[in-house]
Amino acid sequence: MPHAAAPAREIVLTGMAVSRGIAIGTVYRHDSDHVAVAETRIPASRLAAEKKRFAAAVETAQGQVAQMRAKAEGLDGAAAEELGYLLDAYQQMLHGSRLVRGVEGRIESERINAEAAVQHEIDSIAHVFEAMEDSYLSGRAADVRDLGRRLIRNLIGRDWKPFQTLPKNSVILGEELTPADTALLDPKVVAGIATQLGGAESHTAIMARSLGLPAVLGVAELMRHARSGDVVVIDGRNGRVVLNPSDDLLDAYRKMRADFLRTRRQLSRLKDLPATTRDGQRVQLEANIELPGEVASALAAGAEGIGLLRSEFLFMNRDDVPDEDEQFAAYQAVIQGMGGREVTIRTLDVGGDKLAHGLGVNPGPNPSLGLRAVRLSLARPELLEAQLAAILRASAFGRVRILVPMVATVEEIQAVRATLEKVVRRLKRAGVAMADPLPPLGVMIEVPGAALGADALAFNSDFFSIGTNDLTQYTLAIDRADEAVASLYNPLHPAVLRLIQFTTEAAKRARIPVAVCGEVAGDPRYTALLLGLGIRDLSMSATNIAVVKQRVRGLDLSAASRMARLVMEQSDAARIAGLVDGFSSADGAADRASAALMPT
Ligand code: PEP
Ligand code: MG
C-alpha cells in the first residue's frame, strides 16, 4: 500500500513464536485487497498487443460476471438483491468505464504491462472511494479492488498464484495466512512471516516450520502498523515482530541470527548418526511433509522415512481435483525420492483450517467437526478410490503405508479397508503392479473416542499414528488455530497424556507399531516423556529432526521411563510441566543447545 512519508518509528509487537529462527527483511503486506504484481516496461512496438491482452481479460471478466449473475438469479431474499446490485456495478465498470479507459491510458502513456496498469488504476480509484465520508460509498472501494484482482488473475491466467512476484527477502505480514497460502511461499524469496490470527498448532504454523521460515502468529495490531517496504525483524524465538528496528537492535538481531545459523550447522553434523539413547534404545525419526518437493529437505535432515505425507496439500490452491494419474506421479516421486525408506501416505484430510476449493465441500457450521477427513472420503467414494488406486500403483516403487485420518469408529476403518480391497481387485484384474504384500493400513489416533476405543481399532488396523495436534484440540475442546485460546492448548494436560498412554498400550497388546506424528514429536521438550511412555517412532517437520536426535542421544531411557511413570501419577498439568522440564534441564548441556533453537 502506498503511504505518506512519515518518519519510521521502531515498533515492537508480540505474539506466539511458532517457528524458530530470526528473519530480517522487507515488509510485504498480504492484504486481501492487494495482489503482488511485477511491473515491466513494454516496448512501443508491443503496446497494441498489450492493450489487446487487457481487452481479452476484460472480456473474460464480463463472462464471469454474467455467469455469477445467472447463478444469483436462482437465489432470493435481501442478500440476492444486494448481490444483484454488486454485479450490476461490476458490469458497468467493465464496459468502457473510467477503469477500462484508465488502464488503457496507463499502458499507452506509462508503457507498462497490463497487470501493473490495472493495479495502479485500481489503487487510484479505490483511494477516491476510501476518502468519501459516506460509509456506503467508502465501502465500495473493496468492490473496486475485488474487480481489479479478478482482472489481474485473468491476465496472468492459469498460472496465477499469490506471492509469485515477491522480491527476495520479503517478510509476509497479514491478518491471516491460510495453510494453502503458506504452502505457496518460496523460502528462497520469503524470509519470514507474521500474522494477527492463528494458533501455534494451526497448519499455517506447521507449514512455516516445514519450510524453515521464522514465524510469529497471533500478533495483535500487526496490520495497523505494518507498511509495505519497511524493514522488519521476525524473532521466532521470543515471539517478537520489530518494525523499523533501530540500528543497535538490528545489529543485535544480526548477531542472534548468525548464532542461530551456527548452532543449526553444528546440529546438522548429527545427520548420519543414529538416534540411540545413552542406554542403547534405538528410536526411529521420520519427517512429516506436505508436498513432494520437501523430500530433499527431509533427506538432508537425516529422516529415516516419511512418517506422514499430508496428501491434502496436493488438493489445495487449485480449482480442480488431482486425478489418479496426477496423484500417482506425486506419490511415486516421494517414494522413489526416499530411496527405499518407508513412506506413510495419509488419505485426504481436508477440513478444519485446510480447505480445497476444487472439492466443492461446504465446511458446515463447525468445520472442525463436520464432513472432513475420512468422513469426506467415505461420503465421496470416487475420491477415495482414486486416491487408494494411486497409492497402490505407487507402492510398486518402494515401501508404503496408508494412514487414515480422523477415524472415530471401527466401521470407518472397516469401510476404508473394504474400499481398498475393491480397488486392489480392480487393479489386479487390469494387471497393474503393486507391492506384495500390500501396504499396511493404519489409523490416526486423533479423536478422543478413537483413543479410548484403541483396542477395537487395533484389531482392525495394521498400525497406529497418534496425531497429538487434533487429539489435544478435541480432548480439551480448544481450536488449535485460534490465537484467543492458544494459551489453553496443552498436550501435557493429564487427559491427553492418558489417551496417548492408553493408545500406546493398546498397540502393544495387539502387537502393531505405533508412532507419534503430532507436533510434540518434533519438540525436544517432550522427547523423554514420549519415549518413557513407550513410543519409539517419532515423525516431525524435517527442521526439527536434528534437535530431537540430539535430545534422544543425550537421554537415558530408564530414567525417562521413571519420569513418565511419575508424570502419569499427577493430576495437575503445571506439576507435569515442572517434572518434564526438570528432567530436561537435569540433562544439562545437551538441552542448552536445543533450547537455543526452540521457540520459548
Ligand atoms: C495431528 O492432528 O496431530 C496431525 C499430525 O495431523 P494434522 O496436524 O495434519 O491435523
Ligand atoms: Mg490431525
PDB file of N, CA, C and O and ligand atoms in Angstrom, residues 201 203 206 288 308 310 312 346 349 354 372 444 446 466-471 480 517-519, ligand 1:
ATOM      1  N   GLU A 201      -0.500 -24.520  16.722  1.00  0.00           N
ATOM      2  CA  GLU A 201      -0.624 -25.831  16.073  1.00  0.00           C
ATOM      3  C   GLU A 201      -1.482 -25.745  14.820  1.00  0.00           C
ATOM      4  O   GLU A 201      -1.951 -26.750  14.319  1.00  0.00           O
ATOM      5  N   HIS A 203      -2.264 -25.304  10.864  1.00  0.00           N
ATOM      6  CA  HIS A 203      -1.465 -25.836   9.764  1.00  0.00           C
ATOM      7  C   HIS A 203      -0.592 -24.758   9.123  1.00  0.00           C
ATOM      8  O   HIS A 203       0.390 -25.060   8.471  1.00  0.00           O
ATOM      9  N   ILE A 206       2.473 -25.061  11.189  1.00  0.00           N
ATOM     10  CA  ILE A 206       3.168 -26.309  10.840  1.00  0.00           C
ATOM     11  C   ILE A 206       3.894 -26.147   9.505  1.00  0.00           C
ATOM     12  O   ILE A 206       5.052 -26.547   9.344  1.00  0.00           O
ATOM     13  N   ASN A 288       7.563 -35.351   8.601  1.00  0.00           N
ATOM     14  CA  ASN A 288       6.221 -35.051   8.098  1.00  0.00           C
ATOM     15  C   ASN A 288       6.407 -34.126   6.907  1.00  0.00           C
ATOM     16  O   ASN A 288       7.139 -33.123   7.018  1.00  0.00           O
ATOM     17  N   LEU A 308       4.569 -39.099   7.772  1.00  0.00           N
ATOM     18  CA  LEU A 308       3.259 -38.508   7.459  1.00  0.00           C
ATOM     19  C   LEU A 308       3.387 -37.665   6.207  1.00  0.00           C
ATOM     20  O   LEU A 308       4.098 -36.662   6.205  1.00  0.00           O
ATOM     21  N   ARG A 310       1.061 -35.395   4.189  1.00  0.00           N
ATOM     22  CA  ARG A 310      -0.278 -34.785   4.269  1.00  0.00           C
ATOM     23  C   ARG A 310      -0.795 -34.581   2.846  1.00  0.00           C
ATOM     24  O   ARG A 310      -0.644 -33.504   2.265  1.00  0.00           O
ATOM     25  N   GLU A 312      -3.444 -33.920   1.469  1.00  0.00           N
ATOM     26  CA  GLU A 312      -4.433 -32.890   1.128  1.00  0.00           C
ATOM     27  C   GLU A 312      -3.796 -31.649   0.505  1.00  0.00           C
ATOM     28  O   GLU A 312      -4.456 -30.888  -0.198  1.00  0.00           O
ATOM     29  N   ARG A 346      -0.925 -40.355   4.033  1.00  0.00           N
ATOM     30  CA  ARG A 346      -2.228 -40.203   4.688  1.00  0.00           C
ATOM     31  C   ARG A 346      -3.278 -39.875   3.635  1.00  0.00           C
ATOM     32  O   ARG A 346      -3.038 -39.039   2.761  1.00  0.00           O
ATOM     33  N   ASP A 349      -7.145 -35.345   4.113  1.00  0.00           N
ATOM     34  CA  ASP A 349      -7.575 -34.819   5.414  1.00  0.00           C
ATOM     35  C   ASP A 349      -7.960 -33.355   5.284  1.00  0.00           C
ATOM     36  O   ASP A 349      -7.427 -32.500   5.978  1.00  0.00           O
ATOM     37  N   LYS A 354      -7.903 -26.568   6.743  1.00  0.00           N
ATOM     38  CA  LYS A 354      -7.364 -26.959   5.428  1.00  0.00           C
ATOM     39  C   LYS A 354      -8.499 -27.051   4.407  1.00  0.00           C
ATOM     40  O   LYS A 354      -9.333 -27.951   4.489  1.00  0.00           O
ATOM     41  N   ARG A 372     -15.400 -34.017   7.114  1.00  0.00           N
ATOM     42  CA  ARG A 372     -13.982 -33.832   6.820  1.00  0.00           C
ATOM     43  C   ARG A 372     -13.248 -35.169   6.898  1.00  0.00           C
ATOM     44  O   ARG A 372     -13.802 -36.165   7.344  1.00  0.00           O
ATOM     45  N   MET A 444      -5.064 -43.051  12.220  1.00  0.00           N
ATOM     46  CA  MET A 444      -4.556 -41.950  13.042  1.00  0.00           C
ATOM     47  C   MET A 444      -5.401 -41.887  14.290  1.00  0.00           C
ATOM     48  O   MET A 444      -6.633 -41.858  14.207  1.00  0.00           O
ATOM     49  N   GLU A 446      -6.511 -39.537  16.733  1.00  0.00           N
ATOM     50  CA  GLU A 446      -6.517 -38.088  16.982  1.00  0.00           C
ATOM     51  C   GLU A 446      -7.881 -37.606  17.463  1.00  0.00           C
ATOM     52  O   GLU A 446      -8.097 -36.412  17.642  1.00  0.00           O
ATOM     53  N   ILE A 466      -0.247 -41.513  16.262  1.00  0.00           N
ATOM     54  CA  ILE A 466      -1.007 -40.645  17.176  1.00  0.00           C
ATOM     55  C   ILE A 466      -0.841 -39.193  16.741  1.00  0.00           C
ATOM     56  O   ILE A 466       0.275 -38.669  16.693  1.00  0.00           O
ATOM     57  N   GLY A 467      -1.962 -38.568  16.408  1.00  0.00           N
ATOM     58  CA  GLY A 467      -1.961 -37.162  15.978  1.00  0.00           C
ATOM     59  C   GLY A 467      -2.289 -36.294  17.182  1.00  0.00           C
ATOM     60  O   GLY A 467      -3.449 -36.003  17.465  1.00  0.00           O
ATOM     61  N   THR A 468      -1.245 -35.886  17.881  1.00  0.00           N
ATOM     62  CA  THR A 468      -1.494 -35.161  19.137  1.00  0.00           C
ATOM     63  C   THR A 468      -2.061 -33.761  18.913  1.00  0.00           C
ATOM     64  O   THR A 468      -2.630 -33.182  19.834  1.00  0.00           O
ATOM     65  N   ASN A 469      -1.892 -33.237  17.691  1.00  0.00           N
ATOM     66  CA  ASN A 469      -2.423 -31.887  17.452  1.00  0.00           C
ATOM     67  C   ASN A 469      -3.948 -31.892  17.586  1.00  0.00           C
ATOM     68  O   ASN A 469      -4.533 -31.092  18.313  1.00  0.00           O
ATOM     69  N   ASP A 470      -4.566 -32.807  16.849  1.00  0.00           N
ATOM     70  CA  ASP A 470      -6.024 -32.878  16.943  1.00  0.00           C
ATOM     71  C   ASP A 470      -6.463 -33.552  18.241  1.00  0.00           C
ATOM     72  O   ASP A 470      -7.492 -33.188  18.800  1.00  0.00           O
ATOM     73  N   LEU A 471      -5.675 -34.508  18.698  1.00  0.00           N
ATOM     74  CA  LEU A 471      -6.068 -35.188  19.951  1.00  0.00           C
ATOM     75  C   LEU A 471      -6.167 -34.157  21.089  1.00  0.00           C
ATOM     76  O   LEU A 471      -7.104 -34.180  21.887  1.00  0.00           O
ATOM     77  N   ARG A 480      -7.268 -25.401  17.658  1.00  0.00           N
ATOM     78  CA  ARG A 480      -5.804 -25.279  17.576  1.00  0.00           C
ATOM     79  C   ARG A 480      -5.362 -24.092  16.738  1.00  0.00           C
ATOM     80  O   ARG A 480      -4.206 -23.691  16.790  1.00  0.00           O
ATOM     81  N   CYS A 517       2.928 -38.538  15.365  1.00  0.00           N
ATOM     82  CA  CYS A 517       3.255 -37.626  14.257  1.00  0.00           C
ATOM     83  C   CYS A 517       2.733 -36.214  14.499  1.00  0.00           C
ATOM     84  O   CYS A 517       2.807 -35.362  13.627  1.00  0.00           O
ATOM     85  N   GLY A 518       2.165 -35.953  15.687  1.00  0.00           N
ATOM     86  CA  GLY A 518       1.758 -34.580  16.004  1.00  0.00           C
ATOM     87  C   GLY A 518       2.989 -33.738  16.303  1.00  0.00           C
ATOM     88  O   GLY A 518       4.114 -34.253  16.380  1.00  0.00           O
ATOM     89  N   GLU A 519       2.782 -32.449  16.521  1.00  0.00           N
ATOM     90  CA  GLU A 519       3.908 -31.525  16.680  1.00  0.00           C
ATOM     91  C   GLU A 519       4.752 -31.809  17.923  1.00  0.00           C
ATOM     92  O   GLU A 519       5.924 -31.441  17.967  1.00  0.00           O
TER      93      GLU A 519
HETATM   94  C1  PEP B   1      -2.330 -34.241  14.179  1.00  0.00           C
HETATM   95  O1  PEP B   1      -3.530 -33.947  14.229  1.00  0.00           O
HETATM   96  O2  PEP B   1      -1.613 -34.361  15.175  1.00  0.00           O
HETATM   97  C2  PEP B   1      -1.681 -34.475  12.880  1.00  0.00           C
HETATM   98  C3  PEP B   1      -0.438 -34.919  12.793  1.00  0.00           C
HETATM   99  O3  PEP B   1      -2.363 -34.184  11.753  1.00  0.00           O
HETATM  100  P1  PEP B   1      -2.655 -32.695  11.265  1.00  0.00           P
HETATM  101  O4  PEP B   1      -1.738 -31.772  12.018  1.00  0.00           O
HETATM  102  O5  PEP B   1      -2.436 -32.654   9.800  1.00  0.00           O
HETATM  103  O6  PEP B   1      -4.112 -32.487  11.626  1.00  0.00           O
END
